Amino acid sequence: PYQGYLGQGLTKFVFRGRYNNTDYAVLQCKCIRSRDVDNEKDLLGELEILHLSQYFLDSFYRRGEEEDVHNLPKMKWNITGAFIGKLTQKLADAPNNGEEDLHSLVFSCFMVLQLLPTGALCNEIKFSGNAEVGVNNDSLRSAIDAYAHHVAVDSMYEMIISDIQGDANGDSGYWDHGKPAISEFLESHKCNKFCNTLGLDTKVPPLSLFNTICKGPLCIGFD
């Protein structure tokens, strides 16, 4: 992308947009991996996961209230006001070889999130890797690990939300490694002070014993 470019990760570009006089981050998948139809599917999948993540974070704090745990750090997902948008006009064709690409969008579909304030002193923290679970010691990192454990328990081991992502059906997106990812998390996770005080299960029955027909978490109040 050309105008408003903010940065990029392994799979997406991010650039600045304005909506209702507010700065937003506009995200699209990189064309290295995606076609237009893949980009739309992946962004819709990520938006759904964001909503699921906040849903489970809310239930994480409810568990804290029920277990009389009041020292959990305050956290939230960047989901308020998030939406998927589509261009109303056809995207211009890509330039020929040797011509400068002045596109601000790669595809016609895009995801919009609130642009979080950052500065020169901003330091991003990685809580887990895409091939290993987090093993953290300070309060915030320990709470993140306990939250990941809570998601597994609260969904009856049908889902985890971590950098090792998966649900039992393995169909939430290209990042979803299904049951093997859930098993890897459960085998590798080390319970910490929050896991213990929240009463999170430490012994897990085989995943084969759980129902795998559902398409989402099993918590009450979620269709």
Tab-separated table of C-alpha atoms in Angstrom:
chain	number	residue	atom	x	y	z
A	1	PRO	CA	0.000	0.000	0.000
A	2	TYR	CA	1.105	3.541	-0.771
A	3	GLN	CA	-0.816	6.321	1.013
A	4	GLY	CA	-1.257	6.222	4.802
A	5	TYR	CA	1.043	3.233	5.213
A	6	LEU	CA	1.690	2.376	8.889
A	7	GLY	CA	3.413	-0.985	8.834
A	8	GLN	CA	3.130	-4.673	8.127
A	9	GLY	CA	3.350	-8.045	9.786
A	10	LEU	CA	3.905	-11.514	8.443
A	11	THR	CA	0.554	-11.708	6.656
A	12	LYS	CA	-1.019	-8.224	6.604
A	13	PHE	CA	-0.523	-4.580	5.674
A	14	VAL	CA	-1.826	-1.840	7.997
A	15	PHE	CA	-2.411	1.788	7.093
A	16	ARG	CA	-4.170	4.790	8.572
A	17	GLY	CA	-7.762	5.706	7.747
A	18	ARG	CA	-10.290	8.292	8.973
A	19	TYR	CA	-13.890	7.532	9.914
A	20	ASN	CA	-16.228	9.869	11.816
A	21	ASN	CA	-13.262	12.178	12.515
A	22	THR	CA	-11.379	9.360	14.243
A	23	ASP	CA	-8.148	7.632	13.236
A	24	TYR	CA	-8.485	3.942	12.452
A	25	ALA	CA	-6.170	1.138	11.400
A	26	VAL	CA	-7.140	-0.397	8.055
A	27	LEU	CA	-5.943	-3.976	7.545
A	28	GLN	CA	-5.648	-6.214	4.517
A	29	CYS	CA	-3.933	-9.518	3.884
A	30	LYS	CA	-0.799	-9.553	1.787
A	31	CYS	CA	-1.304	-10.690	-1.775
A	32	ILE	CA	1.605	-13.110	-1.355
A	33	ARG	CA	-0.826	-15.480	0.364
A	34	SER	CA	-4.286	-14.241	-0.575
A	35	ARG	CA	-6.555	-13.652	-3.502
A	36	ASP	CA	-9.461	-11.232	-3.132
A	37	VAL	CA	-11.802	-14.011	-2.002
A	38	ASP	CA	-9.201	-15.370	0.454
A	39	ASN	CA	-8.591	-11.913	1.886
A	40	GLU	CA	-12.300	-11.441	2.615
A	41	LYS	CA	-12.645	-14.905	4.163
A	42	ASP	CA	-9.567	-14.448	6.372
A	43	LEU	CA	-10.596	-10.982	7.567
A	44	LEU	CA	-14.101	-12.191	8.440
A	45	GLY	CA	-12.517	-15.081	10.342
A	46	GLU	CA	-10.257	-12.713	12.273
A	47	LEU	CA	-13.165	-10.414	13.146
A	48	GLU	CA	-15.118	-13.386	14.471
A	49	ILE	CA	-12.132	-14.461	16.574
A	50	LEU	CA	-11.813	-10.939	17.992
A	51	HIS	CA	-15.424	-11.102	19.174
A	52	LEU	CA	-14.891	-14.590	20.600
A	53	SER	CA	-11.741	-13.395	22.347
A	54	GLN	CA	-13.555	-10.543	24.083
A	55	TYR	CA	-16.453	-12.837	24.961
A	56	PHE	CA	-14.081	-15.221	26.722
A	57	LEU	CA	-12.224	-12.339	28.363
A	58	ASP	CA	-15.530	-11.162	29.852
A	59	SER	CA	-16.172	-14.675	31.179
A	60	PHE	CA	-12.574	-14.746	32.494
A	61	TYR	CA	-13.360	-11.746	34.701
A	62	ARG	CA	-16.686	-13.295	35.734
A	63	ARG	CA	-14.758	-16.357	36.865
A	64	GLY	CA	-12.509	-14.050	38.871
A	65	GLU	CA	-15.540	-12.531	40.616
A	66	GLU	CA	-16.973	-15.964	41.404
A	67	GLU	CA	-13.643	-17.191	42.797
A	68	ASP	CA	-13.057	-13.947	44.734
A	69	VAL	CA	-9.925	-13.128	42.710
A	70	HIS	CA	-9.651	-9.338	42.514
A	71	ASN	CA	-6.041	-8.788	41.420
A	72	LEU	CA	-6.433	-9.633	37.734
A	73	PRO	CA	-4.943	-6.879	35.534
A	74	LYS	CA	-7.414	-4.997	33.361
A	75	MET	CA	-7.312	-6.124	29.735
A	76	LYS	CA	-9.510	-5.834	26.653
A	77	TRP	CA	-9.384	-6.713	22.985
A	78	ASN	CA	-9.394	-3.986	20.347
A	79	ILE	CA	-12.889	-4.855	19.150
A	80	THR	CA	-14.973	-1.723	19.906
A	81	GLY	CA	-16.164	-0.252	16.624
A	82	ALA	CA	-14.411	-2.879	14.494
A	83	PHE	CA	-16.004	-3.725	11.161
A	84	ILE	CA	-15.402	-5.182	7.709
A	85	GLY	CA	-15.730	-2.759	4.789
A	86	LYS	CA	-15.877	-3.123	1.009
A	87	LEU	CA	-15.129	-0.685	-1.777
A	88	THR	CA	-18.184	0.558	-3.638
A	89	GLN	CA	-16.147	1.014	-6.817
A	90	LYS	CA	-13.932	-1.441	-8.645
A	91	LEU	CA	-10.338	-1.446	-7.476
A	92	ALA	CA	-7.944	-0.129	-10.110
A	93	ASP	CA	-5.873	-2.718	-11.930
A	94	ALA	CA	-2.369	-3.414	-10.684
A	95	PRO	CA	0.397	-1.530	-12.519
A	96	ASN	CA	2.478	-3.157	-15.210
A	97	ASN	CA	5.992	-4.353	-14.503
A	98	GLY	CA	8.301	-1.410	-13.878
A	99	GLU	CA	5.475	1.001	-13.074
A	100	GLU	CA	5.097	2.511	-9.606
A	101	ASP	CA	2.275	1.021	-7.561
A	102	LEU	CA	0.277	3.849	-5.946
A	103	HIS	CA	-2.525	1.693	-4.573
A	104	SER	CA	-3.671	2.393	-1.017
A	105	LEU	CA	-5.632	-0.872	-1.005
A	106	VAL	CA	-4.548	-4.264	-2.259
A	107	PHE	CA	-8.041	-5.813	-2.259
A	108	SER	CA	-11.616	-4.517	-2.257
A	109	CYS	CA	-12.357	-5.860	1.251
A	110	PHE	CA	-10.693	-4.520	4.413
A	111	MET	CA	-10.963	-4.695	8.214
A	112	VAL	CA	-11.110	-1.531	10.320
A	113	LEU	CA	-9.972	-1.332	13.959
A	114	GLN	CA	-9.445	1.588	16.295
A	115	LEU	CA	-5.915	2.934	15.899
A	116	LEU	CA	-4.318	2.550	19.307
A	117	PRO	CA	-2.103	5.415	20.490
A	118	THR	CA	1.605	4.660	20.398
A	119	GLY	CA	4.763	6.689	20.676
A	120	ALA	CA	8.505	6.452	20.414
A	121	LEU	CA	8.644	4.651	23.768
A	122	CYS	CA	5.994	2.068	22.835
A	123	ASN	CA	7.257	-1.467	23.391
A	124	GLU	CA	5.278	-4.370	21.962
A	125	ILE	CA	5.183	-7.510	24.096
A	126	LYS	CA	4.986	-11.038	22.723
A	127	PHE	CA	3.149	-13.290	25.182
A	128	SER	CA	3.524	-16.557	23.273
A	129	GLY	CA	5.023	-17.786	20.033
A	130	ASN	CA	3.290	-19.419	17.104
A	131	ALA	CA	4.927	-22.724	17.989
A	132	GLU	CA	5.035	-22.595	21.789
A	133	VAL	CA	2.829	-21.547	24.697
A	134	GLY	CA	3.712	-18.675	26.973
A	135	VAL	CA	5.725	-19.301	30.132
A	136	ASN	CA	5.654	-15.929	31.866
A	137	ASN	CA	6.418	-14.744	35.382
A	138	ASP	CA	5.163	-11.181	35.879
A	139	SER	CA	1.539	-10.386	36.713
A	140	LEU	CA	0.341	-9.281	33.260
A	141	ARG	CA	1.984	-12.124	31.371
A	142	SER	CA	0.778	-14.678	33.930
A	143	ALA	CA	-2.775	-13.362	33.536
A	144	ILE	CA	-2.513	-13.773	29.748
A	145	ASP	CA	-1.428	-17.396	30.201
A	146	ALA	CA	-4.271	-17.998	32.679
A	147	TYR	CA	-6.731	-16.430	30.220
A	148	ALA	CA	-5.609	-18.877	27.525
A	149	HIS	CA	-6.116	-21.730	30.019
A	150	HIS	CA	-9.556	-20.343	30.926
A	151	VAL	CA	-10.658	-20.311	27.273
A	152	ALA	CA	-9.853	-24.014	26.975
A	153	VAL	CA	-11.781	-24.840	30.160
A	154	ASP	CA	-14.728	-22.503	29.494
A	155	SER	CA	-15.233	-23.889	25.982
A	156	MET	CA	-15.046	-27.469	27.319
A	157	TYR	CA	-11.743	-27.884	25.474
A	158	GLU	CA	-13.300	-27.062	22.111
A	159	MET	CA	-11.157	-23.946	21.618
A	160	ILE	CA	-8.004	-22.123	22.621
A	161	ILE	CA	-7.091	-18.507	21.975
A	162	SER	CA	-3.334	-18.157	21.947
A	163	ASP	CA	-0.683	-17.719	19.308
A	164	ILE	CA	-1.095	-21.475	18.939
A	165	GLN	CA	-4.680	-21.224	17.704
A	166	GLY	CA	-7.202	-23.945	17.192
A	167	ASP	CA	-10.723	-25.196	17.624
A	168	ALA	CA	-11.795	-28.813	17.547
A	169	ASN	CA	-13.148	-28.516	14.004
A	170	GLY	CA	-10.043	-26.768	12.664
A	171	ASP	CA	-12.051	-24.504	10.363
A	172	SER	CA	-11.793	-20.979	11.801
A	173	GLY	CA	-9.084	-19.903	9.333
A	174	TYR	CA	-5.719	-20.828	7.857
A	175	TRP	CA	-4.168	-20.195	11.297
A	176	ASP	CA	-6.356	-22.874	12.917
A	177	HIS	CA	-4.453	-26.098	13.613
A	178	GLY	CA	-7.419	-27.860	15.197
A	179	LYS	CA	-7.140	-30.568	17.850
A	180	PRO	CA	-3.330	-30.889	17.612
A	181	ALA	CA	-2.973	-27.220	18.629
A	182	ILE	CA	-5.360	-27.676	21.561
A	183	SER	CA	-3.476	-30.787	22.685
A	184	GLU	CA	-0.131	-29.007	22.328
A	185	PHE	CA	-1.338	-26.135	24.480
A	186	LEU	CA	-2.777	-28.375	27.191
A	187	GLU	CA	0.373	-30.497	27.335
A	188	SER	CA	2.779	-27.541	27.409
A	189	HIS	CA	0.920	-25.017	29.572
A	190	LYS	CA	2.310	-24.531	33.079
A	191	CYS	CA	-0.283	-23.354	35.601
A	192	ASN	CA	0.566	-20.168	37.494
A	193	LYS	CA	-0.847	-18.323	40.516
A	194	PHE	CA	-3.871	-17.089	38.571
A	195	CYS	CA	-4.708	-20.533	37.176
A	196	ASN	CA	-4.608	-21.914	40.708
A	197	THR	CA	-6.652	-19.191	42.416
A	198	LEU	CA	-9.227	-19.254	39.591
A	199	GLY	CA	-9.677	-22.990	40.076
A	200	LEU	CA	-8.834	-23.882	36.482
A	201	ASP	CA	-8.670	-27.605	35.774
A	202	THR	CA	-5.228	-29.159	35.803
A	203	LYS	CA	-6.224	-32.638	34.616
A	204	VAL	CA	-7.802	-32.821	31.186
A	205	PRO	CA	-9.599	-35.882	29.767
A	206	PRO	CA	-8.688	-36.961	26.209
A	207	LEU	CA	-10.037	-34.592	23.585
A	208	SER	CA	-11.637	-37.550	21.818
A	209	LEU	CA	-14.214	-37.678	24.646
A	210	PHE	CA	-15.587	-34.249	23.824
A	211	ASN	CA	-18.264	-33.384	21.309
A	212	THR	CA	-16.676	-31.913	18.174
A	213	ILE	CA	-19.825	-31.168	16.178
A	214	CYS	CA	-20.348	-27.632	17.494
A	215	LYS	CA	-19.122	-24.644	15.509
A	216	GLY	CA	-18.295	-22.398	18.449
A	217	PRO	CA	-17.831	-22.207	22.195
A	218	LEU	CA	-20.233	-24.107	24.415
A	219	CYS	CA	-20.832	-21.277	26.901
A	220	ILE	CA	-24.400	-20.300	27.713
A	221	GLY	CA	-25.610	-17.249	25.826
A	222	PHE	CA	-23.536	-17.738	22.681
A	223	ASP	CA	-25.218	-19.059	19.538
